[in-house]
Coordinates of C-alpha atoms and ligand atoms in Angstrom, one line a residue:
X494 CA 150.7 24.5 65.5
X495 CA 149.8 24.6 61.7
X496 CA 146.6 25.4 60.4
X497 CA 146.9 21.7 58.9
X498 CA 148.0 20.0 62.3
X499 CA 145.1 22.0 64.0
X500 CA 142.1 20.8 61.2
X501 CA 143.6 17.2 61.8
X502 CA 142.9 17.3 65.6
X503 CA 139.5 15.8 66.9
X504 CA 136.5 17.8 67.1
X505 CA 137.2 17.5 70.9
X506 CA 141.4 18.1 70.9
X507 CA 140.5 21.1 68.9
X508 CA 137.6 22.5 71.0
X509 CA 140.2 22.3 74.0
X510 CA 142.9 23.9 71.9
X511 CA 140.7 26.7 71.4
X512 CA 140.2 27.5 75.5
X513 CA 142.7 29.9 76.4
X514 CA 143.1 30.9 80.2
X515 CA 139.4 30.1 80.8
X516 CA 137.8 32.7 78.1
X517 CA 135.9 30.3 76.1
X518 CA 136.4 30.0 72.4
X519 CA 133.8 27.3 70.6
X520 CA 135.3 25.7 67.2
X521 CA 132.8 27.8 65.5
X522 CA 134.1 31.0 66.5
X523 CA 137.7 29.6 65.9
X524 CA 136.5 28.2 62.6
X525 CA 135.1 31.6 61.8
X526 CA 138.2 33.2 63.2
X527 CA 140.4 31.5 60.3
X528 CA 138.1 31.5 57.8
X529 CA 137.5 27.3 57.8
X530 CA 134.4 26.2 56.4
X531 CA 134.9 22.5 56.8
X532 CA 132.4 19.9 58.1
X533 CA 134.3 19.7 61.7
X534 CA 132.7 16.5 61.8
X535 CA 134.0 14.4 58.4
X536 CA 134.5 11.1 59.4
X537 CA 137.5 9.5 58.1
X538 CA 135.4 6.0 57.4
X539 CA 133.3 8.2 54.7
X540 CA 134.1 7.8 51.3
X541 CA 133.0 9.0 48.2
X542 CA 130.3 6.5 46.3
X543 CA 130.6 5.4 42.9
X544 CA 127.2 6.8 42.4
X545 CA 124.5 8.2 45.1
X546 CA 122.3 6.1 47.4
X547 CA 118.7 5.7 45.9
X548 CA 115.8 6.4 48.1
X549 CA 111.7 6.0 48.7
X550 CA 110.5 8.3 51.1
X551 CA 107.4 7.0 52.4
X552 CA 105.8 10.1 54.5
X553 CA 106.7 13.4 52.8
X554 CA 105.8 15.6 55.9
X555 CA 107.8 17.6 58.1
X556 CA 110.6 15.3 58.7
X557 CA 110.5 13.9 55.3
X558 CA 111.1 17.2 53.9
X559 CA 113.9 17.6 56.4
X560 CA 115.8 14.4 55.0
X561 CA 115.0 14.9 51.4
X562 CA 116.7 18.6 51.5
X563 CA 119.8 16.4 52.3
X564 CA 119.5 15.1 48.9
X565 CA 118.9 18.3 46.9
X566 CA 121.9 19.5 49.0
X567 CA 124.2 16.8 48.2
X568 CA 122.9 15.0 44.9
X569 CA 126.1 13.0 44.8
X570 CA 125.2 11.6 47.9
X571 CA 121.8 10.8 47.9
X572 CA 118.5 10.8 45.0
X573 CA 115.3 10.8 46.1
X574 CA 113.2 8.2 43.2
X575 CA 109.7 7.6 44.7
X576 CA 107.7 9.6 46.9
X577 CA 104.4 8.3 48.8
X578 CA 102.3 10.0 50.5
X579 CA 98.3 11.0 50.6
X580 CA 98.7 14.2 50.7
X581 CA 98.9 15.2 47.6
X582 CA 100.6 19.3 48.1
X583 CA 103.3 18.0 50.0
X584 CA 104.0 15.1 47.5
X585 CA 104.0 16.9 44.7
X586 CA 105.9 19.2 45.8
X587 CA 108.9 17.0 46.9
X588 CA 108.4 15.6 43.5
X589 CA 108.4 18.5 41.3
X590 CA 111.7 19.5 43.5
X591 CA 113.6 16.5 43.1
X592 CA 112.3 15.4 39.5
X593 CA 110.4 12.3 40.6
X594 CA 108.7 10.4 37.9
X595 CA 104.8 11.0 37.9
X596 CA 104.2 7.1 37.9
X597 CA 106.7 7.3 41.3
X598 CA 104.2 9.5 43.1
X599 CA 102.1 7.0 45.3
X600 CA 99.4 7.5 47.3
X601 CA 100.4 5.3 50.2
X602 CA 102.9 3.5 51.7
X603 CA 101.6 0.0 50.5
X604 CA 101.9 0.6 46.8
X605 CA 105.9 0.9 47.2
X606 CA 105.8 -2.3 47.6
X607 CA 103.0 -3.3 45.5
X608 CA 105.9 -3.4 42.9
X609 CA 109.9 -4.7 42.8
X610 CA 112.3 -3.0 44.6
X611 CA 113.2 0.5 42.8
X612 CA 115.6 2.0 45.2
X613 CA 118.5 0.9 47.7
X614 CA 116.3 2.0 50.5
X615 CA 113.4 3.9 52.1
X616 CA 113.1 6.6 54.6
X617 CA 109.6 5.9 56.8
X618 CA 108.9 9.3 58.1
X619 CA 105.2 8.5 58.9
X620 CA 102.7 8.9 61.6
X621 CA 104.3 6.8 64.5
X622 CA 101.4 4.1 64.3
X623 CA 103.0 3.7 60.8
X624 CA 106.0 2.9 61.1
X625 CA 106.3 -1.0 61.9
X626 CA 104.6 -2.6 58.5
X627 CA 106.2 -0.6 56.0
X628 CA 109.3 -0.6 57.9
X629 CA 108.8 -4.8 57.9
X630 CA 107.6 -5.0 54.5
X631 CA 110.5 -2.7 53.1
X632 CA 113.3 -5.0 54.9
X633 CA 111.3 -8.5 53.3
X634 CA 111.8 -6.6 49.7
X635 CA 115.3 -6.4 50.3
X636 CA 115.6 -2.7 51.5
X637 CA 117.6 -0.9 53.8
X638 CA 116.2 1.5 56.1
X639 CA 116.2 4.8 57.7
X640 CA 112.9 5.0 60.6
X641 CA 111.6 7.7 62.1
X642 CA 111.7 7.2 65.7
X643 CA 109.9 5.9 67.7
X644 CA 110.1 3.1 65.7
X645 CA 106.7 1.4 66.4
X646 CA 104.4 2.1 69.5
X647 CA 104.5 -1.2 70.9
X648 CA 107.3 -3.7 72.1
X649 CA 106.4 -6.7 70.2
X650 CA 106.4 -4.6 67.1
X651 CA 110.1 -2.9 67.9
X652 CA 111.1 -6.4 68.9
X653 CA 109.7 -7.6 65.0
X654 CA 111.7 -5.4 63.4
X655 CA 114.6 -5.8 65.5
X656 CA 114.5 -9.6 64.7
X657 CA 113.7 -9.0 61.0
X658 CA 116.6 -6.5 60.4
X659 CA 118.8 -9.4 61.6
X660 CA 117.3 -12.0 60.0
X661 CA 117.4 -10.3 56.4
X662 CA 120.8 -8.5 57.5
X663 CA 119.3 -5.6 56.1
X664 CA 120.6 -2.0 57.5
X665 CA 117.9 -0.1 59.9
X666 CA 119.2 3.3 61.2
X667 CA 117.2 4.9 63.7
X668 CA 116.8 8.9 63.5
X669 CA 118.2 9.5 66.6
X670 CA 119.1 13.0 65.6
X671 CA 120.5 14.0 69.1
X672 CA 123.5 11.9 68.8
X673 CA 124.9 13.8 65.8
X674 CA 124.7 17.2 68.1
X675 CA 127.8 18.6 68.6
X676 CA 126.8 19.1 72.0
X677 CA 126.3 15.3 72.8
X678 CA 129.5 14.1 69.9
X679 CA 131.7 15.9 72.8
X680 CA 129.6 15.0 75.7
X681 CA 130.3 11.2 74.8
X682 CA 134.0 11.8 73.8
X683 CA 134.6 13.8 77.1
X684 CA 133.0 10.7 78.9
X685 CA 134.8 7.7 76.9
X686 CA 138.5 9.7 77.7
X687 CA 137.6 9.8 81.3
X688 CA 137.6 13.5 82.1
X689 CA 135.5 13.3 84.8
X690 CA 137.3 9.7 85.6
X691 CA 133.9 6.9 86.4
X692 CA 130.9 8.3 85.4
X693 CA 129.2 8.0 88.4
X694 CA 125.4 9.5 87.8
X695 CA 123.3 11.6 85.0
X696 CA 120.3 14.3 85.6
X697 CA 119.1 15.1 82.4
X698 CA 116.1 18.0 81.4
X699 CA 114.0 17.7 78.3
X700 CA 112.4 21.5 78.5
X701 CA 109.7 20.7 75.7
X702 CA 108.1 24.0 76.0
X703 CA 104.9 25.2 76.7
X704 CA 103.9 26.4 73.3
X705 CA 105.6 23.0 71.6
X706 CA 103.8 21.0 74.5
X707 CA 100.5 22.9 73.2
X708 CA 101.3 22.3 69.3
X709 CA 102.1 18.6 69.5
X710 CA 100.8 16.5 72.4
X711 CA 97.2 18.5 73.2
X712 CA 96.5 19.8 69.9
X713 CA 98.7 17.4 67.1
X714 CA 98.7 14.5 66.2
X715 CA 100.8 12.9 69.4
X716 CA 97.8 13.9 71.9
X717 CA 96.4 10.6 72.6
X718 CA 99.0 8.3 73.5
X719 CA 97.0 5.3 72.3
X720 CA 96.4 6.6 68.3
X721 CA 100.0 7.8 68.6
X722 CA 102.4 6.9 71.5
X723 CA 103.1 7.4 75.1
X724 CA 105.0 10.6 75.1
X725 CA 107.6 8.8 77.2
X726 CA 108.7 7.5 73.8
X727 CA 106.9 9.7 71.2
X728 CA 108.9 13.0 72.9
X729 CA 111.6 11.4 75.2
X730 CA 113.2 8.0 73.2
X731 CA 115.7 10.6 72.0
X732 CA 116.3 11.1 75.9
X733 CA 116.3 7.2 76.9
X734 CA 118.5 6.5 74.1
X735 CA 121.2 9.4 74.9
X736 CA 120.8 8.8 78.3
X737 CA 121.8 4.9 77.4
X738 CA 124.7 6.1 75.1
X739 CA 126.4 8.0 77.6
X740 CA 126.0 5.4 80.5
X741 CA 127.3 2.6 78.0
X742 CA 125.8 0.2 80.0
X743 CA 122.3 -2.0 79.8
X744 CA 120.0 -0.4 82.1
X745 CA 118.1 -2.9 85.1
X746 CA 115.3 -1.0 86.8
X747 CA 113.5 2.1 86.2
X748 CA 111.2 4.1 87.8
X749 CA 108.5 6.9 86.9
X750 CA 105.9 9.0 87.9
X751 CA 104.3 11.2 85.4
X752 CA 100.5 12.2 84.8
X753 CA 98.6 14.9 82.3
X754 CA 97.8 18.1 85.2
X755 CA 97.3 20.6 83.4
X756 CA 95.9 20.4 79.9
X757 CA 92.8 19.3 80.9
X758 CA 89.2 20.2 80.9
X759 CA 88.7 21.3 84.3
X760 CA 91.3 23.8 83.9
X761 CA 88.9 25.3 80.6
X762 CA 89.2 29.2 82.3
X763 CA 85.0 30.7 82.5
X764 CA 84.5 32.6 79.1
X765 CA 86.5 30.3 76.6
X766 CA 84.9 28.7 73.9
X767 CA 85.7 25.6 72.1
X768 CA 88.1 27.3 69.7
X769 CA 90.2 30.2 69.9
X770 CA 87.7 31.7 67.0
X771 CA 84.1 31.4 68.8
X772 CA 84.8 35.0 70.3
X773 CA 86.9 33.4 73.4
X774 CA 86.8 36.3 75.9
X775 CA 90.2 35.5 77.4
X776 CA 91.8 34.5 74.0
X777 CA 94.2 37.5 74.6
X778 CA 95.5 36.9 78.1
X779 CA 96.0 33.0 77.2
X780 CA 99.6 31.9 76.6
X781 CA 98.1 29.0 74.3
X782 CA 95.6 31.2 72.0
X783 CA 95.8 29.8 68.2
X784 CA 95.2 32.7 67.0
X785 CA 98.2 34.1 69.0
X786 CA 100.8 31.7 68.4
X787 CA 99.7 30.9 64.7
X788 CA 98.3 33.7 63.2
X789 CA 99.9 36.6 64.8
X790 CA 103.3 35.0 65.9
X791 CA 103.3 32.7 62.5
X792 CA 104.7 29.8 64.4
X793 CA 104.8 26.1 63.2
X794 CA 103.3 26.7 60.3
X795 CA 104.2 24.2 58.5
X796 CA 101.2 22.1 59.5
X797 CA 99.1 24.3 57.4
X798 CA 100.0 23.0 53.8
X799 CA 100.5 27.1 53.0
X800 CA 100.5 28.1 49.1
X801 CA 103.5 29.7 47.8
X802 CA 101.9 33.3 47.9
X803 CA 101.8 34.5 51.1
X804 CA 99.0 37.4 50.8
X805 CA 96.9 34.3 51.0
X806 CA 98.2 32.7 54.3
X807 CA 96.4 34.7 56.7
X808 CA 92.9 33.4 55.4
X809 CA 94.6 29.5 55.2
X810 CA 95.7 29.8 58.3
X811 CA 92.4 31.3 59.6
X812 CA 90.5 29.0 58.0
X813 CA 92.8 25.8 59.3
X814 CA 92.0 27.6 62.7
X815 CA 88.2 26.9 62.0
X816 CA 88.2 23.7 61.2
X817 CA 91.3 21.6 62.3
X818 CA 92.2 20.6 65.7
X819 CA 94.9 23.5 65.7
X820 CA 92.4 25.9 66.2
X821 CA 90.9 23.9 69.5
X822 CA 91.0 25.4 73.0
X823 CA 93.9 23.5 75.0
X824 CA 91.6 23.0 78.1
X825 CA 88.8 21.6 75.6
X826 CA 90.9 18.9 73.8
X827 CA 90.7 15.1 74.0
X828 CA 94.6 14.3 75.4
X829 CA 95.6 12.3 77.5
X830 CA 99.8 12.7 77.6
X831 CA 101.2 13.4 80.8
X832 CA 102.6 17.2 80.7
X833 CA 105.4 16.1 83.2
X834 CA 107.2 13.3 84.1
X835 CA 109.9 12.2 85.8
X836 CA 112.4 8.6 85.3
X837 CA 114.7 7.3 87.6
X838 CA 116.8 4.8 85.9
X839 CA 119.4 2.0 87.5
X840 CA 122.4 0.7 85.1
X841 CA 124.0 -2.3 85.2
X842 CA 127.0 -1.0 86.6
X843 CA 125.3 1.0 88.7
X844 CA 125.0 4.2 87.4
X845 CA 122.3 6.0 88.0
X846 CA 120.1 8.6 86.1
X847 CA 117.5 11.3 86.8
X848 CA 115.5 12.6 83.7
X849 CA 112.8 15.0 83.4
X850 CA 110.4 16.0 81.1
X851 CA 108.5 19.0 81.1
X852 CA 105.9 21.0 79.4
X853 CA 106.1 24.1 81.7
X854 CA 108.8 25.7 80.6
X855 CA 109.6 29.0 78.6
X856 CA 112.9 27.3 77.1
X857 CA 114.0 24.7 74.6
X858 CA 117.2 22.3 74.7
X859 CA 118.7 20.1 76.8
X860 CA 119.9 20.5 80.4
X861 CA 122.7 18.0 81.4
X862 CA 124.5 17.5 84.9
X863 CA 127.0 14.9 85.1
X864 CA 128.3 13.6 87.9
X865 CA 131.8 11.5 87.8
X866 CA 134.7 10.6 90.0
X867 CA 137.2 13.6 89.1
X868 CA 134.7 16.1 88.2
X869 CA 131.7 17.6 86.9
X870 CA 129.9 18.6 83.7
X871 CA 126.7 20.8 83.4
X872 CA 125.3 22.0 79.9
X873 CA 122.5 23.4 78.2
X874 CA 123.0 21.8 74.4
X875 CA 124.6 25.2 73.4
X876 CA 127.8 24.9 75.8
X877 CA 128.8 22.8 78.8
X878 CA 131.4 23.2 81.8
X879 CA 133.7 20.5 83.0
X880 CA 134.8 21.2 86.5
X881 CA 137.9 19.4 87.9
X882 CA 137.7 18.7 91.6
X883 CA 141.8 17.8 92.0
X884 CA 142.9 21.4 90.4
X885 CA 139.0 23.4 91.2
X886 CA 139.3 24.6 86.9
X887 CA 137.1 24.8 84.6
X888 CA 137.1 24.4 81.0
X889 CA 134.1 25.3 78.4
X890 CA 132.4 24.1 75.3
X891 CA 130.4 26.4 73.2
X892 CA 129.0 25.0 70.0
X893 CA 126.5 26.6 67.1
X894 CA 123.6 24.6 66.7
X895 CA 120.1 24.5 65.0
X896 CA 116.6 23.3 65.8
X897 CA 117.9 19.6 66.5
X898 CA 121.4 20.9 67.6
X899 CA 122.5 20.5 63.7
X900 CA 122.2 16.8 63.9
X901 CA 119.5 16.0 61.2
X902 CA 121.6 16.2 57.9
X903 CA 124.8 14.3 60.0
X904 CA 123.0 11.7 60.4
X905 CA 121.2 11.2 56.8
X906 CA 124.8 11.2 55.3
X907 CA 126.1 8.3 58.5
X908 CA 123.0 6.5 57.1
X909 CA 123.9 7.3 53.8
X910 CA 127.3 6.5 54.1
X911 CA 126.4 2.7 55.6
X912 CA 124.1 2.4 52.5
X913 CA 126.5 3.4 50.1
X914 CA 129.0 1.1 51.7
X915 CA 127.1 -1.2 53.5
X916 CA 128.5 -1.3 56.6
X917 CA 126.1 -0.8 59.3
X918 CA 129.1 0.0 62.2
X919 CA 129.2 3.4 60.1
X920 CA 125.6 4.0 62.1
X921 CA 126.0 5.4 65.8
X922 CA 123.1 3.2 66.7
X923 CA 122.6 -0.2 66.0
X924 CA 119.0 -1.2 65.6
X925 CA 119.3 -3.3 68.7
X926 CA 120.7 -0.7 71.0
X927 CA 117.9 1.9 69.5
X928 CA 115.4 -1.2 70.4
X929 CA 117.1 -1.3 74.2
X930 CA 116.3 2.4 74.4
X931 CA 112.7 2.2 73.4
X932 CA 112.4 -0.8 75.9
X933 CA 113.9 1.2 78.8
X934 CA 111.1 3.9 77.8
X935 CA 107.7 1.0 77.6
X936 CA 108.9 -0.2 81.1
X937 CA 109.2 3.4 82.2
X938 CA 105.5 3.6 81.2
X939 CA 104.4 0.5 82.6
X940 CA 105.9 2.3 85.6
X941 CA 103.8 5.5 84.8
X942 CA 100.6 3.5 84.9
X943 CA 101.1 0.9 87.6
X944 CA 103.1 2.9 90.0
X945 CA 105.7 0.0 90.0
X946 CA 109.5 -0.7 89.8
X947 CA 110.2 -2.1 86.6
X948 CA 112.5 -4.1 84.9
X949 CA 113.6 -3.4 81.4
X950 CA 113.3 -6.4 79.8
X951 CA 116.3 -7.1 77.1
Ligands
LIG873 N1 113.7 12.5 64.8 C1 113.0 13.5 65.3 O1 113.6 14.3 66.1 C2 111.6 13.7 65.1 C3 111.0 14.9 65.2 C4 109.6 15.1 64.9 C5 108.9 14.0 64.5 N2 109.5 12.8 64.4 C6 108.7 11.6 64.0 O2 108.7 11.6 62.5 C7 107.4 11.0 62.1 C8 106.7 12.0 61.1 O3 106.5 13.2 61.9 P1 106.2 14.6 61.1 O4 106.3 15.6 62.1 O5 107.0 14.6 59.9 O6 104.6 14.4 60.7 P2 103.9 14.9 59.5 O7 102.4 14.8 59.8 O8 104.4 16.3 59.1 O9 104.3 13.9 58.3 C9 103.8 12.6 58.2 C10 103.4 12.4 56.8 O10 103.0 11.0 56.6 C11 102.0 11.0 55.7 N3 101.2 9.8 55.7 C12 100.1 9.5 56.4 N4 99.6 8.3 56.1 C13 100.4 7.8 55.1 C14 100.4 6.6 54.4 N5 99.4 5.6 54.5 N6 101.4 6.4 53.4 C15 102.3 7.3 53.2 N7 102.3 8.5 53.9 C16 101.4 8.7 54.9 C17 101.1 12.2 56.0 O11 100.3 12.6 55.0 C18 102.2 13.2 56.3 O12 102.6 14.0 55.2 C19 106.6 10.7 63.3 O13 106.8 9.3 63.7 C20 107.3 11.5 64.4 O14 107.2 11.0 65.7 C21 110.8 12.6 64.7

């Protein structure tokens, strides 16, 4: 075969030309291996704009930096005109990187719309309790939209915007990053040709990790479901949505049990002290010390704000350990998300799925088992196995990824793309199958809470 005939196969024709005799080569290594550099992933629908997509980004914190580096990457693709956001470090500094105009820099998400439209569309990459008004008020203006998920913490507010995209038949793409994973792109295509013949059942593992567990839903911003979201959708809409994706069918009835066990104050060990700083006497035998995990170990930092010269950070990040809730004891917190769960879901056409989510866990990334008529699949978002039961072989995937499985930047440029072209079947999601998936994760949490079978309600 030709190096052209091989670069015109699918990502998943190619992967399986590149298994030889069961020794697994991934399309990265076989990439590598001839020298490609090519997005394996350019979707013939794409095509070059006549000039890039403008864009508002309301939010400009972690995930808002993540999707404007897609613009200074691919300035033909994307521009970045207005910024908003309170915080006035990370807004400026967005702006002075992608030459916003100082009357563009806004305070808050209101003023964008305080004035005409100025862009083709926003990105809403705020606090999840502020996602549904701007999100509405963008798609009255005349926007289009890209929404951080979950996008809003109750029903009635997903259903609003649901029924307002179609009303206005303006575009709302949902950042379900995990769908633009390699690992889940061939997951799905392995499924839709039948390799494993009828999909028959699913169990699924979200490992969130006890250090992320600590960061984000007992010391950040996530920890009380009801000033954030119930982590069943705040952590695992990602999960409900792939989950949903794969199955390709509307899901019935689901099931959970889930509760907080661990992170609580009971548990506070004798000799801690509210913060990691007040002279703990076991601050060096705890797994969640701050001073560990953020001073020593320098990890998720980027909640700090840092200044550019790093002989300062160590007294930032001391001082941030002082006096934010990142420098709290884990036991001495005000949470209230569950630290494990479990969902049992029932599909329309029967399939059925397991998933999981759990704190306690020394691991990231996804673990899949999938259960069809002609064979099996198990994966841990870096390769999976397909087992046939007829002929007893197996084949394997092996695939490169980054901290979302390198689906962030694939999805801004789907999104973009849409934009650009305004064709919202360019978007794996729909906004109302992302809606369906949210609904399958409140009833799972109505579950949660009144130890009930519930109907998702569509
Ligand atoms: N898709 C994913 O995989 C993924 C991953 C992490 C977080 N998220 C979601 O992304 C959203 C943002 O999370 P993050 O980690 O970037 O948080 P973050 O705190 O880093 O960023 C949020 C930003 O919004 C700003 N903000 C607050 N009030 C505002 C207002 N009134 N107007 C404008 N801006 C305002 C904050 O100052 C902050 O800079 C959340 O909803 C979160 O659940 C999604």
């Amino acid at each position: 075969m030709s190096l052209r005939q091989f670069m015109s196969l699918r990502p998943l024709t190619r992967a399986l030309a590149a298994v030889k005799d069961g020794l697994v080569h991934g399309w990265d290594e076989t990439a590598q291996a001839l020298g490609l550099q090519e997005d394996l992933y350019a979707n013939p629908r794409h095509r070059p704009l006549s000039r890039p997509v403008t864009v508002v980004l309301i939010g400009a914190g972690h995930r808002g930096t993540v999707y404007a580096n897609f613009a200074a990457r691919y300035p033909a693709e994307m521009r970045l005109v207005a910024v908003a956001d309170p915080n006035p470090h990370r807004r400026d500094r967005l702006a002075r990187l992608h030459g916003v105009a100082s009357e563009r820099c806004l305070d808050r998400w209101e003023q964008v719309f305080d004035r005409p439209r100025m862009a083709d569309a926003v990105i809403i990459a705020t606090p999840d309790a502020l996602h549904s008004e701007p999100c509405l008020r963008a798609l009255e203006l005349g926007y289009d939209v890209l929404l951080e998920k979950p996008i809003a913490p109750t029903e009635a507010e997903c259903r609003a915007i649901l029924a307002k995209a179609q009303a206005t038949g303006r575009l709302v793409g949902v950042c379900h990053v995990l769908r633009y994973t390699p690992y889940f792109r061939e997951l799905k295509a392995l499924l839709d040709k039948g390799l494993i013949g009828e999909l028959i059942s699913i169990q699924h593992l979200e490992p969130i990790e006890h250090v992320h567990m600590s960061h984000s839903y007992v010391r950040g911003i996530w920890r009380k479901s009801e000033s954030s979201t119930p982590i069943i959708l705040a952590k695992s809409c990602h999960d409900t949505d792939i989950i949903r994706w794969l199955v390709n069918a509307h899901a019935d009835n689901v099931h959970c049990f889930g509760n907080l066990k661990w992170f609580t104050n009971a548990n506070a060990p004798q000799g801690s002290t509210e913060r990691c700083t007040d002279g703990c006497q076991v601050e060096h035998e705890c797994p969640y010390s701050a001073l560990q995990i953020y001073l020593r170990d320098r990890k998720r930092l980027y909640v700090f704000d840092l200044p550019e010269d790093s002989t300062l950070w160590d007294a930032t990040i001391l001082l941030n350990l002082k006096t934010s809730d990142y420098g709290r004891c884990v036991y001495r917190m005000d949470n209230d998300q569950p630290d494990h769960l479990t969902v049992n879901i029932l599909f329309k056409n029967e399939v059925t799925a397991a998933f999981s989510m759990e704190a306690f866990v020394s691991y990231e990334g996804r673990r899949t088992r999938i259960m069809g008529s002609l064979g099996d699949v198990t994966g841990d978002m870096e390769s999976f196995t397909l087992t046939s039961f007829k002929t007893g072989k197996r084949r394997s995937w092996r695939m490169k990824t980054d901290a979302h499985g390198g689906g962030d930047h694939a999805m801004v440029r789907d999104w973009v793309q849409a934009v650009g072209q305004q064709d919202a079947t360019l978007l794996s999601s729909s906004i109302a199958e992302s809606v369906e998936s949210h609904l399958m994760a409140f009833a799972a949490e109505r579950s949660r809470l009144q130890r009930t079978i519930e109907d998702v309600r569509l």
